[in-house]
Amino acid sequence: MFDQKFRRRHFIQSAALFSAGVAASVVSPLRTRASDDYIDALVIGSGFGGAIAALRLGQAGIDTLILERGKRWPITPSQNTFATFNKPDGRAAWLSSTSVFGDTVDVYTGVFETLQEKGIIVVNGAGVGGGSLVYNAITYKPKRQIFYKVFDRAVVDYDELDSIYYPRVQKMLKSSPIPQDVLATTYYGKTRFFLENADKAGLPSFLLDLAVNWDTVRQEIHGSKVPSAIDGQCWWGVNSGAKNSLDQNYLPQAENTGHVDVLPLHVVTDIAEIRGEKKYRVCCNEINESGQIIRKKTFTCRYLFVAAGSVGTSKLLVKAREKGTLPYLNNFVGKDWGTNGDNITIRSDLGPVTGNGGTAGAAIEQLEGPTPIVVESLELGNNAQGIQSCLGLGVPSPAGTFKYNPSTDTVNLNWPTSVDDAIVKKTERLFNTLDNSINNFGRRPRHKTKEGMMMMSTSQNNDAAITGHPLGGVPIGKACDPFGRVYGYRRLYVVDGSLIPGSAGCANPSFTIAALAERCLDKIIAEDIHS
């Protein structure tokens, strides 16, 4: 790892910045690693899987390097780290001239990536902290009976996750429902409306656990912090620092072990086994904040953890198999991908309903029958009075597949757009029930849905769906063993959302991704590293 003098300099600078009001966890490294460096363990990606892998490896005394394509996003004293819906710029998009809403922005290594795949638009996070920078902070555990619609009982034990790993993650993320004093403010009027509307319709509803610092939210309410969470500013980052994203917990704890380093702005392009040496070579591009390549690098490691997100991990492994750099990967790699049943409904003409307090709020479960669904209130900062956005989740067939194109050296995702039809139809029926219960404003509300998507002007294909919860591509128990060990290779692991075959069981996936990663690392460290 870095020498002791570097460690001391890094600590001194971190301490100085901390005393000046900047969190030590977001200090950029003072130097970058040279090409051809060897490291015991290398982690690709710093989202829920990668951050957890790095922390547990660091605590086990394993020298570990995280390669992250995005940049660090420290919460600044002026609270202007991220773009906002009313002032979009390059920080809102990953190397794109348009935001997900079609705003023209400068090309920059922003936090929000939009991928145009065949039949599907996928949105991802990019940066130190991965998807936690842009997710809605929902910490939602699936119900046991729905969980087993996704996972094989012989592969993943729900009760083990429920008793050990979900609680461990929840403790780290400090998630809890909206407190009553916060819920009672005008900023959360739409969440209250959703709950009251559900009650009138005879639909049981409940508040979601959110990985949010409610004391910081109270500071927003009282004016000592910039309005961010209370204004639905969640997709491009929360400027007040109210969101308990991974750069506030798992990642700083990992770096503080003294065994973990993070290299931002390093885009991994290829991975390969070094035959005969029992090692892996990882090729990447170091880029600047405009996406230009500064230099090409390679790293060598003994243990390789791929956690680049469902799409990123799947594409890297499919590419490696087809190019022959990891030829023994089985044919399940690149299959069993799905959208988590994502569909966004925009409700309008709701009357004088205000308050875009987020990052999210409440949920309704309808889990009976062959098509279980969940609908959540999801307030966004660009919603006007009388407009409410809601997120629907389901259990689609994991019908997505990845295919390598040798002429372009790229991998493409293919998604049959009709897969989510039953989920969308049941969601529409639920909203008809909700809408029929609204009579106190003297008007009928309207809602708009489209097969698994919210209409966004960035779409090049109006028939394409959109998902913010891509899952699968390296299905657990098929492409790898129950603990993320990839079949065909020793010391090659997958620990992110690509393990989950298409759905998190009518729940937001981050909680289950994190619990699975914790479970995988317990087994890997005990049996593979410290055996």
XYZ file of C-alpha atoms in Angstrom:
531
model
C 0.000 0.000 0.000
C 1.026 3.646 0.292
C 4.081 4.253 2.447
C 3.783 5.416 6.048
C 4.862 8.973 5.198
C 1.971 9.232 2.758
C -0.371 7.839 5.382
C 0.740 10.482 7.845
C 0.426 13.333 5.298
C -3.031 12.105 4.323
C -4.103 11.952 7.974
C -2.781 15.438 8.738
C -4.544 16.948 5.722
C -7.745 15.116 6.580
C -7.620 16.373 10.161
C -7.033 19.930 8.998
C -9.962 19.825 6.614
C -12.178 18.232 9.242
C -11.415 21.050 11.674
C -12.322 23.480 8.902
C -15.726 21.851 8.518
C -15.079 19.461 5.649
C -15.624 15.757 6.333
C -12.380 13.770 6.305
C -14.114 11.005 4.386
C -14.154 13.081 1.227
C -10.496 14.093 1.032
C -9.046 13.271 -2.365
C -5.911 11.110 -2.450
C -2.657 13.076 -2.582
C -1.232 10.910 -5.334
C -2.436 8.311 -7.730
C -1.149 4.791 -8.094
C 1.227 4.014 -10.908
C 0.383 1.570 -13.635
C 1.256 -2.085 -13.057
C 0.918 -1.785 -9.279
C 0.111 -5.007 -7.443
C -2.582 -5.053 -4.781
C -3.891 -7.965 -2.712
C -7.573 -7.191 -3.364
C -9.052 -4.954 -6.026
C -12.681 -3.786 -5.986
C -14.316 -2.365 -9.117
C -16.959 0.133 -8.047
C -17.820 1.894 -4.788
C -21.588 1.381 -4.584
C -23.369 -0.838 -2.085
C -21.487 -4.002 -3.053
C -18.062 -2.435 -3.537
C -18.117 -0.219 -0.444
C -19.107 -3.129 1.782
C -16.491 -5.424 0.244
C -13.789 -2.806 0.790
C -14.735 -2.171 4.410
C -14.806 -5.827 5.386
C -11.545 -6.547 3.521
C -9.891 -3.578 5.186
C -11.072 -4.679 8.615
C -9.605 -8.115 7.854
C -6.224 -6.504 7.191
C -6.290 -7.022 3.425
C -4.660 -4.257 1.380
C -7.446 -3.191 -0.970
C -7.846 -0.745 -3.833
C -11.183 0.567 -5.114
C -11.325 1.721 -8.726
C -14.256 4.113 -9.143
C -15.140 5.683 -12.500
C -16.718 8.792 -10.953
C -15.364 11.563 -8.777
C -15.688 12.382 -5.112
C -18.593 14.608 -4.117
C -17.767 16.225 -0.750
C -20.512 18.227 0.937
C -19.043 21.715 0.954
C -19.553 24.392 3.638
C -21.423 26.443 1.011
C -23.717 23.437 0.351
C -23.504 23.614 -3.425
C -21.892 20.271 -4.265
C -24.661 19.016 -6.564
C -26.807 20.402 -9.356
C -30.476 21.060 -8.606
C -33.596 20.511 -10.683
C -34.071 24.245 -11.169
C -30.385 24.771 -12.103
C -29.194 21.691 -14.003
C -25.637 21.539 -15.269
C -22.971 18.960 -16.062
C -22.954 17.673 -12.498
C -26.360 16.127 -13.232
C -25.159 13.841 -16.048
C -22.384 11.337 -16.608
C -20.423 12.450 -19.709
C -23.550 13.551 -21.564
C -24.656 16.838 -23.107
C -28.195 16.359 -21.771
C -29.635 15.533 -18.369
C -32.147 12.719 -17.885
C -34.896 15.373 -18.252
C -33.466 16.659 -21.543
C -31.749 19.804 -20.208
C -28.692 20.881 -22.192
C -25.648 20.668 -19.927
C -21.873 20.719 -20.221
C -20.171 17.344 -20.619
C -18.839 16.409 -17.209
C -18.309 13.416 -14.933
C -21.603 14.051 -13.154
C -23.480 11.762 -10.779
C -26.307 10.492 -12.995
C -25.774 8.199 -15.996
C -28.428 7.505 -18.640
C -27.841 4.421 -20.795
C -29.811 3.916 -24.005
C -30.030 0.141 -24.401
C -32.254 -1.949 -26.678
C -35.797 -1.750 -25.319
C -34.759 -0.109 -22.061
C -33.253 3.085 -20.647
C -31.140 2.451 -17.555
C -30.179 5.189 -15.102
C -27.237 4.680 -12.734
C -25.179 6.590 -10.216
C -21.536 7.503 -10.829
C -19.128 8.705 -8.159
C -17.524 7.671 -4.911
C -20.545 6.116 -3.248
C -22.072 4.788 -6.477
C -25.843 4.606 -6.600
C -26.196 5.820 -3.007
C -25.419 9.343 -4.235
C -28.558 9.443 -6.371
C -30.975 6.917 -4.862
C -34.032 7.856 -2.831
C -32.513 6.508 0.415
C -35.281 3.909 0.745
C -34.238 1.024 3.015
C -36.975 -1.475 2.289
C -36.894 -5.168 3.158
C -38.944 -7.495 0.912
C -41.529 -9.777 2.459
C -40.500 -13.423 2.871
C -43.159 -14.845 0.540
C -42.206 -12.468 -2.271
C -38.475 -12.916 -1.660
C -38.812 -16.580 -2.593
C -40.445 -15.653 -5.887
C -36.973 -14.375 -6.796
C -34.429 -16.463 -4.881
C -34.006 -20.210 -4.582
C -34.399 -21.256 -0.935
C -31.353 -23.495 -1.279
C -29.228 -20.544 -2.423
C -30.249 -17.678 -0.111
C -31.901 -18.076 3.290
C -34.265 -15.176 3.997
C -34.180 -15.802 7.742
C -30.382 -15.509 7.754
C -30.582 -12.136 6.007
C -33.427 -11.070 8.285
C -31.673 -11.964 11.544
C -28.077 -10.942 10.732
C -27.477 -8.949 7.592
C -30.468 -6.644 7.146
C -30.020 -5.397 10.755
C -26.278 -4.921 10.211
C -26.862 -2.763 7.135
C -29.682 -0.792 8.760
C -27.419 0.024 11.699
C -24.764 1.367 9.324
C -27.188 3.407 7.221
C -29.175 4.650 10.251
C -32.448 4.398 8.383
C -35.798 5.259 9.953
C -39.249 6.580 8.924
C -40.047 10.270 8.620
C -40.452 11.585 12.202
C -43.903 12.932 13.008
C -42.709 16.510 13.581
C -41.074 16.516 10.132
C -44.064 14.826 8.490
C -46.368 17.490 9.930
C -44.598 20.324 8.068
C -45.811 21.796 4.794
C -42.807 20.246 3.058
C -44.273 16.758 3.465
C -47.852 17.559 2.498
C -47.839 15.179 -0.481
C -46.648 12.283 1.663
C -49.499 12.938 4.106
C -51.886 13.180 1.161
C -50.702 9.791 -0.145
C -51.316 8.177 3.271
C -54.735 9.806 3.681
C -55.695 8.948 0.109
C -54.746 5.288 0.668
C -56.743 5.183 3.905
C -59.875 6.535 2.177
C -59.450 3.918 -0.550
C -59.163 1.143 2.028
C -55.554 0.381 1.087
C -53.130 -0.212 3.986
C -50.092 2.059 3.748
C -47.024 2.774 5.847
C -44.014 5.059 6.104
C -40.794 3.824 4.542
C -37.461 3.620 6.345
C -35.117 6.201 4.829
C -31.338 6.497 5.216
C -31.632 10.157 6.131
C -30.254 12.277 8.958
C -33.438 13.831 10.292
C -31.582 16.397 12.401
C -30.084 17.759 9.188
C -33.562 17.797 7.639
C -34.780 19.786 10.655
C -31.954 22.255 10.004
C -33.238 22.578 6.429
C -36.730 23.258 7.776
C -35.436 25.882 10.200
C -33.306 27.583 7.544
C -29.794 26.784 8.772
C -29.191 24.303 5.933
C -29.967 24.719 2.242
C -33.385 23.249 1.282
C -32.526 19.944 -0.320
C -34.210 16.867 1.159
C -37.294 18.977 1.940
C -37.355 20.140 -1.684
C -37.154 16.682 -3.305
C -33.579 17.238 -4.493
C -32.438 13.622 -4.334
C -31.597 12.261 -7.808
C -28.588 14.526 -8.336
C -27.431 14.579 -4.711
C -28.529 16.209 -1.451
C -26.581 19.429 -0.874
C -27.322 19.657 2.835
C -25.690 16.275 3.452
C -28.930 14.859 4.877
C -28.714 11.622 2.879
C -26.672 8.903 4.607
C -24.955 7.883 1.383
C -22.047 5.437 1.416
C -19.451 8.211 1.405
C -20.676 9.031 4.923
C -20.418 5.548 6.460
C -19.026 2.426 4.770
C -16.406 4.171 2.622
C -14.786 6.452 5.222
C -14.718 3.561 7.657
C -13.005 1.470 4.982
C -10.374 4.138 4.306
C -9.838 4.621 8.019
C -8.739 0.984 8.410
C -5.445 1.995 6.807
C -5.783 -0.843 4.297
C -8.152 0.666 1.724
C -7.535 3.317 -0.921
C -9.941 4.745 -3.477
C -8.927 5.912 -6.945
C -11.707 8.071 -8.430
C -11.963 8.793 -12.163
C -10.649 5.359 -13.127
C -12.847 3.615 -15.707
C -12.242 -0.133 -15.930
C -12.235 -1.416 -19.511
C -11.045 -5.040 -19.359
C -10.292 -7.791 -16.863
C -8.263 -10.941 -17.421
C -6.794 -13.892 -15.612
C -2.994 -14.066 -15.630
C -2.709 -17.734 -16.369
C -0.215 -19.667 -14.316
C 0.170 -16.868 -11.759
C -3.196 -17.176 -9.953
C -3.702 -13.432 -10.361
C -5.939 -11.028 -12.282
C -5.057 -8.052 -14.453
C -7.419 -5.082 -14.560
C -7.082 -2.491 -17.343
C -8.534 0.978 -16.888
C -8.477 4.531 -18.170
C -7.697 7.360 -15.798
C -9.835 10.285 -16.962
C -10.228 13.964 -16.137
C -13.508 15.601 -15.162
C -14.433 16.104 -18.816
C -14.015 12.398 -19.550
C -10.767 12.725 -21.503
C -8.279 9.896 -21.011
C -5.201 11.037 -19.104
C -3.432 7.694 -19.154
C -4.098 4.001 -19.503
C -3.266 1.794 -16.522
C -3.165 -1.809 -15.466
C -3.336 -3.269 -11.970
C -2.643 -6.791 -10.795
C -4.413 -8.420 -7.871
C -4.881 -11.741 -6.128
C -8.544 -11.216 -5.195
C -10.845 -9.441 -7.646
C -14.277 -8.162 -6.590
C -16.490 -6.903 -9.421
C -19.083 -4.433 -8.138
C -19.629 -2.070 -11.051
C -23.412 -2.290 -10.828
C -25.697 -4.707 -12.626
C -25.043 -3.349 -16.113
C -21.370 -2.506 -15.589
C -20.461 -5.835 -14.003
C -22.413 -7.853 -16.573
C -20.801 -6.038 -19.492
C -17.274 -6.482 -18.108
C -17.718 -10.212 -17.560
C -19.526 -10.922 -20.855
C -16.786 -9.017 -22.681
C -14.067 -10.981 -20.868
C -15.692 -14.309 -21.688
C -16.217 -13.539 -25.366
C -12.734 -12.086 -25.839
C -11.159 -15.074 -24.125
C -9.611 -13.257 -21.187
C -11.949 -15.146 -18.824
C -13.009 -17.994 -21.118
C -14.333 -20.329 -18.418
C -17.207 -18.099 -17.336
C -20.400 -20.077 -17.842
C -23.326 -19.205 -20.090
C -25.435 -17.802 -17.244
C -23.169 -14.752 -17.202
C -25.102 -12.108 -19.128
C -28.561 -13.539 -18.408
C -31.414 -13.198 -15.898
C -31.463 -9.388 -16.039
C -34.540 -7.356 -15.150
C -35.983 -3.944 -14.300
C -37.338 -4.628 -10.789
C -40.741 -3.877 -12.320
C -40.027 -0.129 -12.172
C -42.780 2.157 -13.391
C -43.384 5.799 -12.557
C -46.856 7.292 -12.389
C -47.445 11.048 -12.523
C -50.710 12.040 -10.809
C -52.107 15.446 -11.682
C -55.135 17.639 -10.850
C -54.889 16.734 -7.187
C -55.930 20.186 -6.026
C -53.978 22.330 -3.535
C -51.611 19.541 -2.504
C -48.112 20.891 -1.869
C -44.785 19.780 -0.473
C -42.049 17.957 -2.363
C -40.314 16.809 0.802
C -38.333 13.678 0.035
C -36.375 11.734 -0.706
C -39.463 9.501 -0.560
C -42.226 8.830 1.905
C -44.808 6.072 2.107
C -45.805 2.848 0.379
C -48.793 0.652 -0.411
C -48.295 -3.103 -0.763
C -50.563 -5.310 -2.860
C -48.777 -8.633 -2.697
C -51.607 -11.064 -3.334
C -52.039 -13.021 -6.546
C -49.633 -13.801 -9.354
C -48.614 -10.159 -9.862
C -47.507 -8.620 -6.548
C -46.806 -4.878 -6.638
C -45.747 -2.047 -4.355
C -46.394 1.654 -4.991
C -44.388 4.364 -3.220
C -44.781 8.128 -3.005
C -41.723 9.668 -4.633
C -41.653 13.447 -4.542
C -39.330 15.306 -6.900
C -38.185 18.897 -6.726
C -39.605 19.717 -10.151
C -43.188 18.682 -9.283
C -45.671 21.544 -9.093
C -48.625 21.962 -6.713
C -51.243 19.302 -7.326
C -48.732 16.968 -9.031
C -47.461 13.798 -7.364
C -45.007 11.217 -8.679
C -45.143 7.613 -7.511
C -42.875 4.642 -8.079
C -44.247 1.186 -8.767
C -42.244 -2.012 -8.186
C -42.926 -5.625 -9.122
C -41.438 -9.004 -9.968
C -40.868 -9.153 -13.734
C -39.446 -12.141 -15.536
C -35.642 -11.707 -15.733
C -35.711 -11.740 -19.535
C -32.874 -9.308 -20.252
C -29.670 -10.544 -21.893
C -26.249 -9.082 -22.721
C -24.484 -9.648 -26.048
C -20.927 -8.806 -27.087
C -20.316 -6.975 -30.376
C -16.787 -7.746 -31.585
C -16.845 -5.049 -34.277
C -17.191 -2.309 -31.651
C -15.726 -4.183 -28.653
C -18.859 -3.327 -26.699
C -21.624 -5.204 -24.911
C -25.290 -4.337 -25.359
C -28.303 -5.082 -23.175
C -31.486 -6.370 -24.803
C -34.838 -6.082 -23.010
C -38.235 -7.253 -24.352
C -40.467 -4.275 -23.578
C -43.669 -6.232 -22.984
C -42.347 -8.077 -19.905
C -43.669 -5.529 -17.404
C -47.198 -5.272 -18.904
C -48.978 -7.164 -16.105
C -47.178 -5.110 -13.436
C -48.130 -1.820 -15.096
C -51.768 -2.862 -15.531
C -52.113 -3.840 -11.885
C -50.461 -0.562 -10.867
C -52.976 1.348 -12.991
C -55.846 -0.479 -11.262
C -54.413 0.521 -7.896
C -54.301 4.168 -8.955
C -57.859 3.996 -10.213
C -58.822 2.848 -6.711
C -56.856 5.710 -5.184
C -58.262 8.280 -7.596
C -61.860 7.231 -6.987
C -61.348 7.977 -3.292
C -60.550 11.657 -3.938
C -63.696 13.755 -3.700
C -62.831 16.593 -1.374
C -61.376 18.757 -4.154
C -64.352 18.501 -6.495
C -62.348 17.103 -9.400
C -61.109 13.804 -10.734
C -57.356 13.391 -10.730
C -55.531 12.141 -13.781
C -52.540 9.876 -13.972
C -50.189 8.944 -16.748
C -48.224 5.727 -17.010
C -46.309 4.019 -19.754
C -45.006 0.500 -19.756
C -42.406 0.694 -17.016
C -41.383 4.251 -17.792
C -41.735 7.928 -17.130
C -41.662 9.879 -20.382
C -38.342 11.685 -20.632
C -37.148 13.691 -23.591
C -33.778 11.948 -23.590
C -35.432 8.789 -24.927
C -34.539 8.000 -28.516
C -37.262 5.364 -28.643
C -40.688 6.147 -27.261
C -41.369 2.441 -26.829
C -38.443 2.036 -24.442
C -39.013 1.537 -20.744
C -36.842 3.072 -18.040
C -35.444 1.624 -14.831
C -33.388 2.990 -11.980
C -33.092 -0.449 -10.406
C -31.182 -2.643 -12.885
C -30.684 -6.139 -11.480
C -29.142 -9.395 -12.644
C -26.732 -10.483 -15.325
C -24.620 -12.655 -13.010
C -27.373 -14.555 -11.173
C -26.527 -16.019 -7.793
C -26.577 -19.810 -7.751
C -26.205 -19.961 -11.553
C -23.262 -17.813 -12.661
C -21.708 -17.927 -9.210
C -22.153 -19.801 -5.962
C -24.414 -18.609 -3.110
C -21.632 -16.312 -1.861
C -20.670 -14.531 -5.063
C -17.766 -16.791 -6.044
C -17.830 -16.791 -9.843
C -17.944 -20.303 -11.287
C -14.851 -21.271 -13.296
C -12.420 -19.077 -11.362
C -10.871 -18.902 -7.917
C -10.758 -15.591 -6.066
C -13.057 -13.870 -8.574
C -16.196 -12.498 -6.926
C -19.363 -10.554 -7.757
C -21.000 -8.669 -4.872
C -23.460 -6.179 -6.382
C -26.943 -6.015 -7.900
C -25.970 -8.291 -10.776
C -26.392 -11.210 -8.339
C -30.146 -10.581 -8.056
C -32.162 -12.109 -10.918
C -34.262 -9.221 -12.131
C -36.183 -8.182 -9.009
C -35.658 -7.483 -5.318
C -39.112 -8.864 -4.468
C -41.270 -5.710 -4.722
C -38.716 -3.618 -2.853
C -36.041 -1.063 -3.614
C -32.923 -3.183 -4.176
C -30.171 -1.366 -2.263
C -31.030 -2.927 1.111
C -30.957 -6.472 -0.263
C -27.824 -5.814 -2.343
C -26.075 -4.600 0.796
C -27.283 -7.513 2.930
C -26.134 -10.025 0.303
C -22.741 -8.304 0.056
C -22.292 -8.485 3.833
C -23.207 -12.183 3.744
C -20.812 -12.886 0.867
C -17.901 -11.127 2.541
C -18.374 -12.986 5.816
C -18.004 -16.300 3.974
C -15.231 -15.168 1.608
C -13.036 -13.732 4.357
C -13.530 -16.759 6.601
C -12.987 -19.426 3.959
C -10.999 -17.939 1.073
C -8.743 -15.344 2.653
C -8.205 -16.399 6.241
C -8.478 -20.141 5.748
